[in-house]
CSV table of C-alpha atoms and ligand atoms in Angstrom, one decimal:
chain,number,residue,atom,x,y,z
A,922,MET,CA,12.6,-2.5,-26.9
A,923,PRO,CA,9.8,-0.1,-26.1
A,924,THR,CA,10.9,3.1,-24.3
A,925,ALA,CA,8.8,4.8,-21.7
A,926,ASN,CA,9.1,8.3,-20.2
A,927,ALA,CA,9.7,8.0,-16.5
A,928,TRP,CA,10.7,9.9,-13.3
A,929,ALA,CA,13.5,8.0,-11.5
A,930,ALA,CA,16.0,8.4,-8.7
A,931,PRO,CA,19.6,8.7,-9.9
A,932,SER,CA,20.8,7.7,-6.4
A,933,ALA,CA,19.7,7.4,-2.8
A,934,THR,CA,20.5,11.0,-2.1
A,935,GLU,CA,19.4,12.9,-5.2
A,936,PRO,CA,15.9,14.1,-6.2
A,937,LEU,CA,14.0,12.2,-8.8
A,938,VAL,CA,14.5,13.4,-12.4
A,939,LYS,CA,12.8,13.0,-15.7
A,940,THR,CA,14.3,10.2,-17.8
A,941,THR,CA,13.4,7.2,-20.1
A,942,ILE,CA,13.3,3.5,-19.2
A,943,GLU,CA,13.1,0.4,-21.3
A,944,ARG,CA,10.2,-2.0,-21.2
A,945,ARG,CA,10.4,-5.5,-22.4
A,946,GLU,CA,8.8,-6.7,-25.7
A,947,LEU,CA,5.3,-8.0,-25.3
A,948,GLY,CA,5.4,-11.7,-24.5
A,949,PRO,CA,2.5,-14.1,-25.3
A,950,ARG,CA,0.9,-13.7,-21.9
A,951,ASP,CA,1.8,-10.0,-21.4
A,952,VAL,CA,-0.3,-6.9,-21.6
A,953,LEU,CA,0.9,-3.4,-22.4
A,954,ILE,CA,-0.6,-0.7,-20.2
A,955,GLU,CA,-0.6,3.0,-20.8
A,956,ILE,CA,-0.4,4.4,-17.3
A,957,LYS,CA,-2.8,7.2,-16.3
A,958,TYR,CA,-2.1,7.6,-12.6
A,959,ALA,CA,0.5,6.4,-10.1
A,960,GLY,CA,0.2,6.7,-6.3
A,961,ILE,CA,3.1,7.7,-4.1
A,962,CYS,CA,3.5,5.1,-1.3
A,963,HIS,CA,5.8,5.7,1.6
A,964,SER,CA,7.5,2.4,0.5
A,965,ASP,CA,8.6,4.3,-2.6
A,966,ILE,CA,10.5,6.7,-0.4
A,967,HIS,CA,12.0,4.0,1.9
A,968,THR,CA,13.2,2.2,-1.3
A,969,VAL,CA,14.7,5.1,-3.3
A,970,ARG,CA,16.5,6.4,-0.2
A,971,GLY,CA,18.0,3.0,0.6
A,972,ASP,CA,16.2,2.7,4.0
A,973,TRP,CA,15.7,-1.0,3.4
A,974,GLY,CA,19.0,-1.7,1.8
A,975,PRO,CA,21.1,-0.7,-1.3
A,976,GLN,CA,19.3,-0.4,-4.7
A,977,GLN,CA,20.4,-0.3,-8.3
A,978,TYR,CA,20.0,3.1,-9.9
A,979,PRO,CA,18.5,4.8,-11.8
A,980,LEU,CA,15.3,3.5,-10.2
A,981,ALA,CA,11.7,4.4,-11.1
A,982,VAL,CA,9.4,3.4,-8.2
A,983,GLY,CA,5.6,3.4,-8.0
A,984,HIS,CA,3.4,0.4,-7.3
A,985,GLU,CA,0.0,1.9,-7.3
A,986,ILE,CA,-0.6,1.9,-11.0
A,987,VAL,CA,-3.8,2.4,-13.1
A,988,GLY,CA,-4.1,2.7,-16.8
A,989,ILE,CA,-5.6,1.4,-20.0
A,990,VAL,CA,-4.6,-1.8,-21.8
A,991,THR,CA,-3.4,-0.8,-25.2
A,992,GLU,CA,-1.9,-4.2,-26.5
A,993,VAL,CA,-2.3,-7.8,-25.5
A,994,GLY,CA,-0.1,-10.9,-26.3
A,995,PRO,CA,-1.7,-13.7,-28.4
A,996,GLU,CA,-2.3,-16.0,-25.3
A,997,VAL,CA,-3.9,-13.3,-23.1
A,998,THR,CA,-7.4,-14.2,-21.9
A,999,LYS,CA,-8.0,-12.0,-18.8
A,1000,HIS,CA,-7.8,-8.6,-20.3
A,1001,ALA,CA,-8.6,-6.9,-23.6
A,1002,VAL,CA,-7.5,-3.7,-25.4
A,1003,GLY,CA,-9.3,-0.8,-23.9
A,1004,ASP,CA,-9.8,-2.3,-20.4
A,1005,ARG,CA,-9.1,-0.3,-17.2
A,1006,ALA,CA,-6.3,-2.2,-15.5
A,1007,GLY,CA,-4.3,-1.8,-12.3
A,1008,ILE,CA,-0.9,-3.1,-11.1
A,1009,GLY,CA,0.1,-3.3,-7.4
A,1010,CYS,CA,3.3,-4.3,-5.7
A,1011,MET,CA,4.1,-7.5,-7.6
A,1012,VAL,CA,4.6,-8.4,-11.2
A,1013,GLY,CA,5.7,-12.0,-10.8
A,1014,SER,CA,5.9,-15.1,-8.6
A,1015,CYS,CA,6.7,-18.8,-9.2
A,1016,ARG,CA,2.9,-19.7,-9.7
A,1017,GLU,CA,3.7,-23.3,-8.6
A,1018,CYS,CA,4.4,-23.3,-4.9
A,1019,ASP,CA,1.8,-24.0,-2.2
A,1020,GLN,CA,1.4,-20.3,-1.4
A,1021,CYS,CA,1.0,-19.3,-5.1
A,1022,LEU,CA,-1.5,-22.1,-5.6
A,1023,GLN,CA,-3.5,-20.8,-2.6
A,1024,GLY,CA,-3.6,-17.3,-4.1
A,1025,ASN,CA,-0.9,-15.9,-1.7
A,1026,GLU,CA,1.5,-14.9,-4.5
A,1027,GLN,CA,2.9,-12.3,-2.1
A,1028,TYR,CA,4.2,-15.1,0.1
A,1029,CYS,CA,5.6,-17.1,-2.8
A,1030,ARG,CA,8.2,-19.6,-1.5
A,1031,LYS,CA,10.7,-18.4,-4.2
A,1032,GLY,CA,9.9,-14.7,-3.4
A,1033,MET,CA,7.5,-12.5,-5.3
A,1034,VAL,CA,8.9,-10.2,-8.0
A,1035,GLY,CA,8.3,-6.7,-6.8
A,1036,THR,CA,7.0,-4.1,-9.3
A,1037,TYR,CA,10.3,-2.1,-8.9
A,1038,GLY,CA,13.8,-2.8,-7.8
A,1039,ALA,CA,13.5,-6.6,-8.1
A,1040,VAL,CA,15.2,-9.1,-10.4
A,1041,ASP,CA,12.7,-10.0,-13.1
A,1042,ALA,CA,12.6,-13.5,-14.8
A,1043,ASP,CA,14.9,-12.1,-17.6
A,1044,GLY,CA,17.5,-10.9,-15.1
A,1045,THR,CA,16.7,-7.2,-15.5
A,1046,ILE,CA,15.7,-4.9,-12.6
A,1047,THR,CA,12.0,-4.1,-12.5
A,1048,GLN,CA,11.0,-0.5,-13.0
A,1049,GLY,CA,7.8,0.9,-11.4
A,1050,GLY,CA,4.8,3.0,-12.2
A,1051,TYR,CA,6.3,6.6,-12.3
A,1052,SER,CA,6.3,6.1,-16.0
A,1053,THR,CA,4.1,6.2,-19.1
A,1054,HIS,CA,3.9,2.5,-20.0
A,1055,ILE,CA,4.4,-0.9,-18.4
A,1056,VAL,CA,4.5,-4.5,-19.7
A,1057,VAL,CA,3.2,-7.1,-17.3
A,1058,ASP,CA,2.1,-10.7,-17.2
A,1059,GLU,CA,-1.7,-10.6,-17.4
A,1060,HIS,CA,-2.1,-12.5,-14.1
A,1061,PHE,CA,-0.7,-9.6,-12.2
A,1062,ALA,CA,-2.9,-7.0,-13.8
A,1063,LEU,CA,-6.2,-6.3,-11.9
A,1064,ARG,CA,-9.5,-5.2,-13.3
A,1065,ILE,CA,-10.5,-1.7,-12.1
A,1066,PRO,CA,-14.3,-1.5,-11.6
A,1067,GLU,CA,-16.0,1.3,-13.7
A,1068,GLY,CA,-17.5,2.9,-10.6
A,1069,ILE,CA,-14.2,4.0,-9.1
A,1070,PRO,CA,-12.6,7.2,-10.5
A,1071,PHE,CA,-9.2,6.3,-11.9
A,1072,GLU,CA,-7.0,8.6,-9.8
A,1073,ALA,CA,-8.8,7.5,-6.6
A,1074,ALA,CA,-8.4,3.8,-7.6
A,1075,ALA,CA,-4.6,3.9,-7.9
A,1076,PRO,CA,-3.9,3.8,-4.1
A,1077,LEU,CA,-6.1,0.8,-3.6
A,1078,LEU,CA,-3.5,-1.3,-5.4
A,1079,CYS,CA,-1.1,-1.0,-2.4
A,1080,ALA,CA,-2.6,1.0,0.5
A,1081,GLY,CA,-6.0,-0.6,-0.1
A,1082,ILE,CA,-5.0,-4.2,-0.2
A,1083,THR,CA,-2.3,-3.8,2.5
A,1084,MET,CA,-5.2,-2.8,4.9
A,1085,TYR,CA,-7.9,-5.1,3.5
A,1086,SER,CA,-5.9,-8.3,3.8
A,1087,PRO,CA,-5.1,-8.2,7.5
A,1088,LEU,CA,-8.6,-6.8,8.3
A,1089,HIS,CA,-10.0,-9.8,6.4
A,1090,HIS,CA,-7.6,-12.3,7.8
A,1091,TRP,CA,-8.3,-11.3,11.4
A,1092,ASN,CA,-12.0,-11.1,10.8
A,1093,ALA,CA,-12.7,-7.4,11.3
A,1094,GLY,CA,-16.5,-7.0,11.4
A,1095,PRO,CA,-19.5,-6.3,13.6
A,1096,GLY,CA,-18.7,-6.5,17.3
A,1097,MET,CA,-15.0,-6.1,16.7
A,1098,GLN,CA,-12.9,-3.2,18.2
A,1099,VAL,CA,-10.4,-2.2,15.6
A,1100,ALA,CA,-7.7,0.5,16.0
A,1101,VAL,CA,-5.7,2.0,13.1
A,1102,VAL,CA,-2.4,3.6,14.2
A,1103,GLY,CA,-1.3,6.5,11.9
A,1104,LEU,CA,-3.7,8.3,9.6
A,1105,GLY,CA,-1.7,8.5,6.4
A,1106,GLY,CA,-2.1,6.7,3.1
A,1107,LEU,CA,-2.6,3.2,4.5
A,1108,GLY,CA,-4.3,4.4,7.7
A,1109,HIS,CA,-7.1,6.3,5.9
A,1110,MET,CA,-7.8,3.3,3.7
A,1111,GLY,CA,-7.8,1.1,6.9
A,1112,VAL,CA,-10.4,3.4,8.5
A,1113,LYS,CA,-12.7,3.3,5.4
A,1114,LEU,CA,-12.4,-0.5,5.0
A,1115,ALA,CA,-12.8,-1.4,8.7
A,1116,HIS,CA,-15.8,0.8,8.9
A,1117,ALA,CA,-17.4,-0.7,5.8
A,1118,LEU,CA,-16.7,-4.2,7.2
A,1119,GLY,CA,-18.8,-3.2,10.2
A,1120,ALA,CA,-16.1,-2.9,12.9
A,1121,GLU,CA,-16.0,-0.1,15.6
A,1122,VAL,CA,-13.0,1.9,14.5
A,1123,THR,CA,-10.6,4.0,16.5
A,1124,VAL,CA,-7.8,6.1,15.0
A,1125,ILE,CA,-4.6,6.7,17.1
A,1126,SER,CA,-2.7,9.6,15.4
A,1127,GLN,CA,0.2,11.6,16.8
A,1128,SER,CA,-2.1,14.6,17.4
A,1129,LEU,CA,-5.8,15.6,17.0
A,1130,LYS,CA,-5.0,17.7,13.9
A,1131,LYS,CA,-6.8,15.3,11.6
A,1132,GLN,CA,-9.6,14.3,13.9
A,1133,GLU,CA,-12.4,15.8,11.8
A,1134,ASP,CA,-11.1,14.0,8.7
A,1135,GLY,CA,-10.8,10.7,10.7
A,1136,LEU,CA,-14.4,10.8,11.8
A,1137,ARG,CA,-15.6,11.7,8.3
A,1138,LEU,CA,-13.6,8.8,6.9
A,1139,GLY,CA,-15.6,6.4,9.1
A,1140,ALA,CA,-13.8,6.4,12.5
A,1141,ASP,CA,-16.0,6.2,15.6
A,1142,HIS,CA,-13.3,7.5,18.0
A,1143,TYR,CA,-10.0,9.4,17.6
A,1144,TYR,CA,-7.1,9.7,20.0
A,1145,ALA,CA,-3.7,11.4,20.1
A,1146,SER,CA,-0.7,9.2,21.0
A,1147,ALA,CA,1.1,12.4,22.3
A,1148,ASP,CA,-1.4,12.4,25.1
A,1149,PRO,CA,-0.4,9.9,27.8
A,1150,ALA,CA,-4.0,9.6,29.0
A,1151,THR,CA,-4.8,7.8,25.7
A,1152,PHE,CA,-2.9,4.7,26.8
A,1153,GLU,CA,-4.8,4.6,30.1
A,1154,THR,CA,-8.2,5.2,28.5
A,1155,LEU,CA,-7.8,2.6,25.8
A,1156,ALA,CA,-6.0,-0.1,27.8
A,1157,GLY,CA,-7.2,-3.6,27.0
A,1158,ARG,CA,-9.8,-2.3,24.5
A,1159,PHE,CA,-8.9,-3.7,21.0
A,1160,ASP,CA,-9.4,-7.0,19.3
A,1161,LEU,CA,-7.2,-5.9,16.5
A,1162,ILE,CA,-4.7,-3.0,16.0
A,1163,VAL,CA,-3.2,-2.3,12.6
A,1164,ASN,CA,0.0,-0.3,12.9
A,1165,THR,CA,0.7,1.7,9.7
A,1166,VAL,CA,3.4,3.9,11.2
A,1167,SER,CA,6.5,4.3,9.0
A,1168,ALA,CA,8.8,5.0,11.9
A,1169,LYS,CA,9.8,3.2,15.1
A,1170,ILE,CA,7.2,3.5,17.9
A,1171,ASP,CA,6.9,1.9,21.3
A,1172,ILE,CA,5.1,-1.3,20.5
A,1173,ASP,CA,4.7,-2.4,24.1
A,1174,ALA,CA,2.6,0.7,24.7
A,1175,TYR,CA,0.3,-0.3,21.9
A,1176,LEU,CA,0.2,-4.0,22.9
A,1177,GLY,CA,-1.2,-2.8,26.2
A,1178,LEU,CA,-4.2,-1.6,24.3
A,1179,LEU,CA,-5.1,-5.1,23.2
A,1180,ASN,CA,-7.8,-7.2,24.8
A,1181,VAL,CA,-7.1,-10.8,25.8
A,1182,ASP,CA,-6.3,-12.8,22.6
A,1183,GLY,CA,-6.0,-9.5,20.7
A,1184,THR,CA,-3.6,-9.1,17.8
A,1185,LEU,CA,-1.4,-6.1,16.8
A,1186,VAL,CA,-0.5,-6.4,13.1
A,1187,ASN,CA,2.4,-4.4,11.9
A,1188,VAL,CA,2.1,-3.3,8.3
A,1189,GLY,CA,4.3,-0.2,8.7
A,1190,ALA,CA,7.8,-1.0,7.7
A,1191,PRO,CA,10.4,1.1,9.5
A,1192,PRO,CA,14.0,0.0,8.9
A,1193,GLU,CA,14.7,-0.4,12.6
A,1194,PRO,CA,13.7,-3.4,14.8
A,1195,LEU,CA,10.6,-2.9,17.0
A,1196,PRO,CA,11.6,-4.4,20.3
A,1197,VAL,CA,8.8,-6.2,22.3
A,1198,ALA,CA,8.8,-7.1,26.0
A,1199,VAL,CA,7.4,-10.7,26.1
A,1200,PHE,CA,5.3,-9.8,29.2
A,1201,SER,CA,3.3,-7.5,26.9
A,1202,LEU,CA,2.2,-10.7,25.1
A,1203,ILE,CA,2.1,-13.6,27.5
A,1204,MET,CA,-0.1,-12.2,30.3
A,1205,GLN,CA,-3.1,-11.7,28.0
A,1206,ARG,CA,-2.3,-14.2,25.2
A,1207,ARG,CA,-1.8,-11.4,22.8
A,1208,SER,CA,-0.2,-11.7,19.4
A,1209,PHE,CA,2.2,-9.4,17.5
A,1210,ALA,CA,2.0,-10.1,13.8
A,1211,GLY,CA,2.9,-8.8,10.3
A,1212,SER,CA,1.3,-8.8,6.9
A,1213,THR,CA,2.2,-7.7,3.5
A,1214,ILE,CA,-0.1,-6.6,0.6
A,1215,GLY,CA,-2.5,-9.4,-0.5
A,1216,GLY,CA,-2.8,-12.0,-3.3
A,1217,ILE,CA,-4.1,-11.2,-6.7
A,1218,ALA,CA,-7.5,-12.8,-6.2
A,1219,GLU,CA,-7.8,-11.0,-2.8
A,1220,THR,CA,-6.8,-7.7,-4.5
A,1221,GLN,CA,-9.5,-8.1,-7.0
A,1222,GLU,CA,-12.0,-8.9,-4.2
A,1223,MET,CA,-10.9,-5.7,-2.4
A,1224,LEU,CA,-11.4,-3.6,-5.6
A,1225,ASP,CA,-14.9,-5.1,-6.1
A,1226,PHE,CA,-15.7,-4.5,-2.4
A,1227,CYS,CA,-14.6,-0.9,-2.7
A,1228,ALA,CA,-16.8,-0.4,-5.8
A,1229,GLU,CA,-19.8,-2.0,-4.1
A,1230,HIS,CA,-19.3,0.2,-1.0
A,1231,GLY,CA,-18.4,3.4,-2.8
A,1232,ILE,CA,-14.9,3.4,-1.3
A,1233,ALA,CA,-11.8,4.9,-2.9
A,1234,SER,CA,-8.8,6.8,-1.8
A,1235,ASP,CA,-8.8,10.6,-0.9
A,1236,VAL,CA,-6.2,11.9,-3.2
A,1237,GLU,CA,-4.2,15.0,-4.1
A,1238,VAL,CA,-3.4,14.8,-7.8
A,1239,ILE,CA,0.1,16.2,-8.7
A,1240,SER,CA,2.2,16.7,-11.8
A,1241,ALA,CA,5.4,14.8,-12.2
A,1242,ASP,CA,7.5,17.8,-11.4
A,1243,GLN,CA,5.9,17.9,-7.9
A,1244,ILE,CA,7.1,14.4,-6.9
A,1245,ASN,CA,10.1,15.6,-4.9
A,1246,GLU,CA,8.0,18.1,-3.0
A,1247,ALA,CA,5.4,15.5,-2.3
A,1248,TYR,CA,8.0,13.2,-0.8
A,1249,GLU,CA,8.9,15.8,1.7
A,1250,ARG,CA,5.3,16.3,2.6
A,1251,VAL,CA,4.8,12.6,3.1
A,1252,LEU,CA,7.8,12.5,5.4
A,1253,ALA,CA,6.3,15.3,7.4
A,1254,SER,CA,3.0,13.4,7.7
A,1255,ASP,CA,1.4,16.2,5.6
A,1256,VAL,CA,-0.6,14.2,3.2
A,1257,ARG,CA,-4.4,14.0,2.9
A,1258,TYR,CA,-4.3,11.2,2.1
A,1259,ARG,CA,-2.4,10.0,-0.9
A,1260,PHE,CA,-0.4,11.9,-3.6
A,1261,VAL,CA,-1.2,10.5,-7.0
A,1262,ILE,CA,0.8,11.5,-10.1
A,1263,ASP,CA,-1.0,12.5,-13.3
A,1264,VAL,CA,1.1,10.6,-15.7
A,1265,ALA,CA,-0.1,12.7,-18.6
A,1266,THR,CA,2.4,15.3,-17.2
A,1267,MET,CA,5.3,13.0,-18.1
A,1268,LYS,CA,4.7,13.1,-21.8
B,2252,NAP,P1,2.3,7.7,5.2
B,2252,NAP,O1,1.2,8.1,4.3
B,2252,NAP,O2,3.5,8.5,5.4
B,2252,NAP,O3,1.5,7.4,6.7
B,2252,NAP,C1,2.3,7.0,7.8
B,2252,NAP,C2,1.6,7.7,9.0
B,2252,NAP,O4,2.4,7.2,10.2
B,2252,NAP,C3,1.7,9.2,9.1
B,2252,NAP,O5,0.6,9.8,8.4
B,2252,NAP,C4,1.6,9.5,10.5
B,2252,NAP,O6,0.3,9.4,10.9
B,2252,NAP,C5,2.3,8.3,11.2
B,2252,NAP,N1,3.7,8.6,11.5
B,2252,NAP,C6,4.7,8.9,10.7
B,2252,NAP,N2,5.9,9.1,11.4
B,2252,NAP,C7,5.6,8.9,12.7
B,2252,NAP,C8,6.3,8.9,13.9
B,2252,NAP,N3,7.6,9.2,14.0
B,2252,NAP,N4,5.6,8.6,15.1
B,2252,NAP,C9,4.3,8.2,15.1
B,2252,NAP,N5,3.6,8.2,13.9
B,2252,NAP,C10,4.2,8.5,12.8
B,2252,NAP,O7,2.8,6.2,4.8
B,2252,NAP,P2,2.0,5.0,4.1
B,2252,NAP,O8,2.2,5.1,2.7
B,2252,NAP,O9,0.7,4.9,4.7
B,2252,NAP,O10,3.0,3.8,4.6
B,2252,NAP,C11,3.1,3.5,6.0
B,2252,NAP,C12,4.2,2.5,6.2
B,2252,NAP,O11,3.7,1.2,5.7
B,2252,NAP,C13,5.5,2.7,5.5
B,2252,NAP,O12,6.5,2.2,6.4
B,2252,NAP,C14,5.4,1.8,4.3
B,2252,NAP,O13,6.6,1.4,3.8
B,2252,NAP,C15,4.6,0.7,4.9
B,2252,NAP,N6,3.9,-0.2,3.9
B,2252,NAP,C16,3.9,-1.5,4.1
B,2252,NAP,C17,3.1,-2.3,3.3
B,2252,NAP,C18,3.0,-3.8,3.5
B,2252,NAP,O14,2.7,-4.5,2.6
B,2252,NAP,N7,3.2,-4.2,4.8
B,2252,NAP,C19,2.5,-1.8,2.1
B,2252,NAP,C20,2.6,-0.4,2.0
B,2252,NAP,C21,3.3,0.4,2.8
B,2252,NAP,P3,-0.4,10.5,11.9
B,2252,NAP,O15,-0.1,11.8,11.2
B,2252,NAP,O16,-1.8,10.2,12.0
B,2252,NAP,O17,0.3,10.4,13.2
B,2253,ZN,ZN1,3.1,0.6,-1.2
B,2254,ZN,ZN1,5.3,-19.4,-5.6
């Protein structure tokens, strides 16, 4: 079995360390990708630290992966050796159920196979992108358009699609008032994408510290949630709010910012429940919804949309030995706006 260098968590409480992991032999429809960059998503931190439930260790996380195809199985048609390829949050699904057939592999009736920490078809636990190589079914590998710099493309594979899919589903566009709550990895992509789609965009951050950045990224307005006046000024304003916050917040306060028939979509995934008073919903026919990543075709559409509109992630490239420090900075909301690991530093 091919071996890859990797950085993995030995347990929920220890820092990530350098190690090696096994990749499967190339199957007929598999591609081997030499990974160049891997983004650090807050979900990586929730997962390795056991926020969402127990994991099997050692675990290499990472689901914002870009690299070069270096080998293809005999039945591969979608990719060729030398192609720029990306892998996001899933590496498998049943491919037969109604959701898979509609291109919603992320909502597969049998459950998608996550890029890390999931049980693969062969019974092994999947290992993610903080590693030098990965073998994946060609269907789950995306084409990275030439116009997007590699390191800035990596975060599109999770942060980009996680924001694009709900913006698209709830028709963000001209004449729509869209708010993005939390200006982190997901939030900064949400601002860029909602702006490019033509919506009027408001950021609601904890403070005004990143206001200048928010406006540069494409926001029309910027408010601090720490200021109680924000919730009075913005009451009833938005058609769509996308909440990216990784912690528990007062959802009722944000539902109050929705217009009649407005929707608050939660993409942030704190481990705790987010209680809702039904009166926040029923008096104005508001909706509280959720969304996770996007299908493979939709992810390709998002990558092509980004290339066409000159959109990519604002990244801080780090070496592998800075991963643990980067985790602490993400937890402190001190990221502008995505850490991306230069995988060459794992060799
Ligand atoms: P991130 O870069 O850490 O951004 C989260 C932002 O939330 C922070 O920058 C901060 O924004 C705000 N925030 C953090 N703690 C807060 C608190 N206690 N109160 C209020 N605001 C707070 O994380 P990310 O990578 O964007 O991920 C965000 C969340 O989405 C995570 O829970 C992650 O697991 C989840 N996620 C879900 C999906 C999906 O498919 N649904 C995909 C990817 C990630 P400000 O500094 O602007 O206040
Ligand atoms: Zn993610
Ligand atoms: Zn399925």
